[in-house]
Amino acid sequence: MEYGLLFGGKSYEHEISIVSAIALKQVLGTQIAHFIFLDGAHRFYLIAEKDMRSQFFSSGHYKKCPEIVLKHQGFHTQGLLGSKPINMESLINLIHGGDGEDGKIASFLEFYGIDFIGPRVEACVMSYNKYFTKMLAKEKGIKTLPYVFLDKREGSAIKGLSYPLIIKPNRLGSSIGISILKDEKDIEYVLDEVFEFDSQVMIEPFKEGVKEYNLAGCMVKKGGDDTESEFVFSVVEEPKKRDFLGFEEKYLDFGRTQKVKKADISSELEMQMRALFKRIYNPLFVGAIIRCDFFVINDEIYLNEINPIPGSLAHYLFEDFSSTLERVILPKEVSIPITYHYIEQIQKAK
Amino acid sequence: MEYGLLFGGKSYEHEISIVSAIALKQVLGTQIAHFIFLDGAHRFYLIAEKDMRSQFFSSGHYKKCPEIVLKHQGFHTQGLLGSKPINMESLINLIHGGDGEDGKIASFLEFYGIDFIGPRVEACVMSYNKYFTKMLAKEKGIKTLPYVFLDKREGSAIKGLSYPLIIKPNRLGSSIGISILKDEKDIEYVLDEVFEFDSQVMIEPFKEGVKEYNLAGCMVKKGGDDTESEFVFSVVEEPKKRDFLGFEEKYLDFGRTQKVKKADISSELEMQMRALFKRIYNPLFVGAIIRCDFFVINDEIYLNEINPIPGSLAHYLFEDFSSTLERVILPKEVSIPITYHYIEQIQKAK
């Protein structure tokens, strides 16, 4: 398979996406035929393989690369004699956070009918917005931690909560902007800080000693058949314990190229997680490799969050990542007939 | 105010959007400076005012109009000597259904930082998908009719429901594809029919004699001030009674240019509807003029659906539509600094 790899984006996770793309390049090698970078000014650039180093982007050198445009039939280079399509079999959306996970890039790709691996618009919105994820989990009968949702514009007072609390920007990943609040007296200050990142925040109890587990997976073609499907699951990982999940640690996480050790959990718990994963995935996330982050408290599984584009696609959790990627089922484009039937009827009746 | 008006789209509501745009042109007159048509092949055309007749589109004549592109700083005409921006103060998104209400067009406009009146990506997804609207209403403590959600891929059996039922495509507006099911024996047939329009369906009890009321509104600037806001509400309309809301009737509805009569309801009920409207609108729908369709059963209000881009913006429900439109508050673009701080730190540490 010849992939295009799309990374960058105008978001707080811009740098993370660059590191993530460099890691995925090491894993997939020549299977990635084209590297496409979206910069903070919302311009796309075609990056040569040899330039896939973090400094190439931080230094601004990428601006000397050809600027490309996204339109019908995909990305195009532009020259004096017109534009030329950049050929690929499928595009991997590896833009973490804003643009990539909020539905914008998915919209472009769906609009232009481009085959891509990544969450579709609805899947993005339901997972990027933590408040909507809570609603989705509730609807599907999946436990989540209790929460208070706060919008800056509404400015509701929050009283009578038990401390400590964890306060997260509602629409941001990679632990950016997360604060632990130990005492009510600091709430104004901490809220101000989190509101820097998003106008909405999600407040949850901060529980110490909670077990955390990550499970990635996707729906793939069964055998060579296009009509039958099955799930591929990764190993369950117990992420490195961090009292407070720091951005820098998570950041380095995105550059991982090594496989991880399977978490020490019962096969029963693993089966339960897989069942919950399927309930979340199907049909909303078809087309994407996602990672579900669970908590286990008193043997009960809680959904913490859905990561619709995990760092370097969580390749390090899969046994055979490359073949899994090739088998991902992409949603079919729906054909919609435009007949002008009603307009013609009305014209006749006039 | 000089508006651009965007209409059409690749959707079952393509024709409806054309009729809707022609009606809005009659209402806003010269305030609309540019008409932009999105055809079924996902190409944008700049339409001259004199050509804003339904036959111009159904005949395919629009293809002789200049094709334009959407990019940074908005829509552009393209000539031999480069591209030229089409200037407008604000764009009205009047693409009903797919493209316009599913988040795709909103994504383009948000991505390119274009001022527009219409729902943003999240608002589109939460209102276009009836299943998500149910979740949102539940979360906000707003009643809706009981329902069964069905996805074609999952193919759940539905047994033990009370008839008659109303079966709707989950992601489609304007009553397209809606069926009434009187008896279990017809369920397979009816489901097949509805699945023609969408791979997901929403099933609800069909209640006869339910009162239906529509209320439109938006958040606007208070006085000349940019920082203070207030709500403008339309009159409450009791839509013409239709046992079965037919597409053709609804279709003609979209072309309305006459004001409607206020529904005969108590001011208490009206106040309750306004309170529910605000709870739904804020903050998700900021930037849009939306219409909430309510049912009243035994003096209790139920949310039927949220129409994030009502036919010709439901202008006929407003007392002073033109000034309301001018005062709509648009969400502010968030600036995101891309500093390369972390990449630089890592490079130093090497």
XYZ file of N, CA, C and O in Angstrom, chain B residues 214 234-240 253 256-263 291 314-319:
96
model
N -43.312 25.587 16.139
C -41.950 25.947 15.736
C -41.574 27.311 16.305
O -42.367 28.244 16.268
N -38.476 34.498 17.316
C -39.537 34.678 16.328
C -40.879 34.476 17.025
O -40.940 34.129 18.205
N -41.960 34.688 16.286
C -43.255 34.256 16.808
C -43.259 32.732 16.800
O -42.473 32.097 16.098
N -44.131 32.159 17.627
C -44.306 30.706 17.603
C -45.330 30.387 16.522
O -46.396 30.999 16.470
N -44.968 29.456 15.661
C -45.861 29.066 14.576
C -46.429 27.676 14.845
O -45.712 26.801 15.328
N -47.697 27.511 14.550
C -48.243 26.152 14.551
C -48.290 25.728 13.091
O -49.126 26.201 12.323
N -47.369 24.851 12.670
C -47.313 24.544 11.239
C -48.608 23.882 10.771
O -49.293 23.220 11.554
N -48.931 24.098 9.531
C -50.149 23.553 8.925
C -50.242 22.065 9.239
O -49.276 21.326 9.111
N -43.020 24.908 1.286
C -42.768 25.668 2.498
C -41.464 26.458 2.443
O -41.368 27.556 2.979
N -41.448 30.028 1.000
C -42.361 31.028 1.561
C -41.779 32.428 1.629
O -40.643 32.622 2.026
N -42.582 33.404 1.290
C -42.117 34.779 1.420
C -43.089 35.601 2.276
O -42.845 36.764 2.555
N -44.183 34.998 2.689
C -45.188 35.704 3.488
C -44.969 35.474 4.983
O -44.508 34.419 5.388
N -45.335 36.478 5.771
C -45.295 36.317 7.237
C -46.363 35.312 7.657
O -47.352 35.113 6.961
N -46.163 34.700 8.802
C -47.178 33.745 9.264
C -47.916 34.302 10.485
O -47.478 35.247 11.129
N -49.024 33.618 10.779
C -49.822 34.004 11.934
C -49.229 33.349 13.181
O -48.797 32.211 13.158
N -49.255 34.105 14.245
C -48.770 33.625 15.538
C -49.688 32.496 16.029
O -50.915 32.590 15.905
N -49.117 31.458 16.579
C -49.925 30.350 17.093
C -50.724 30.802 18.316
O -50.291 31.678 19.068
N -34.151 26.891 14.136
C -35.558 26.717 14.484
C -35.691 25.430 15.288
O -35.208 24.379 14.858
N -36.182 30.885 8.024
C -37.406 31.134 8.797
C -37.679 32.626 8.948
O -38.257 33.076 9.937
N -37.275 33.369 7.914
C -37.435 34.837 7.955
C -38.884 35.238 8.226
O -39.166 36.232 8.888
N -39.844 34.449 7.714
C -41.276 34.762 7.801
C -41.808 34.685 9.237
O -42.930 35.083 9.507
N -40.967 34.174 10.140
C -41.400 34.102 11.545
C -40.943 35.332 12.346
O -41.407 35.558 13.460
N -40.024 36.096 11.778
C -39.440 37.214 12.530
C -40.138 38.537 12.220
O -40.546 38.777 11.090
N -40.182 39.381 13.227
C -40.793 40.686 13.058
C -39.909 41.566 12.175
O -40.376 42.178 11.227
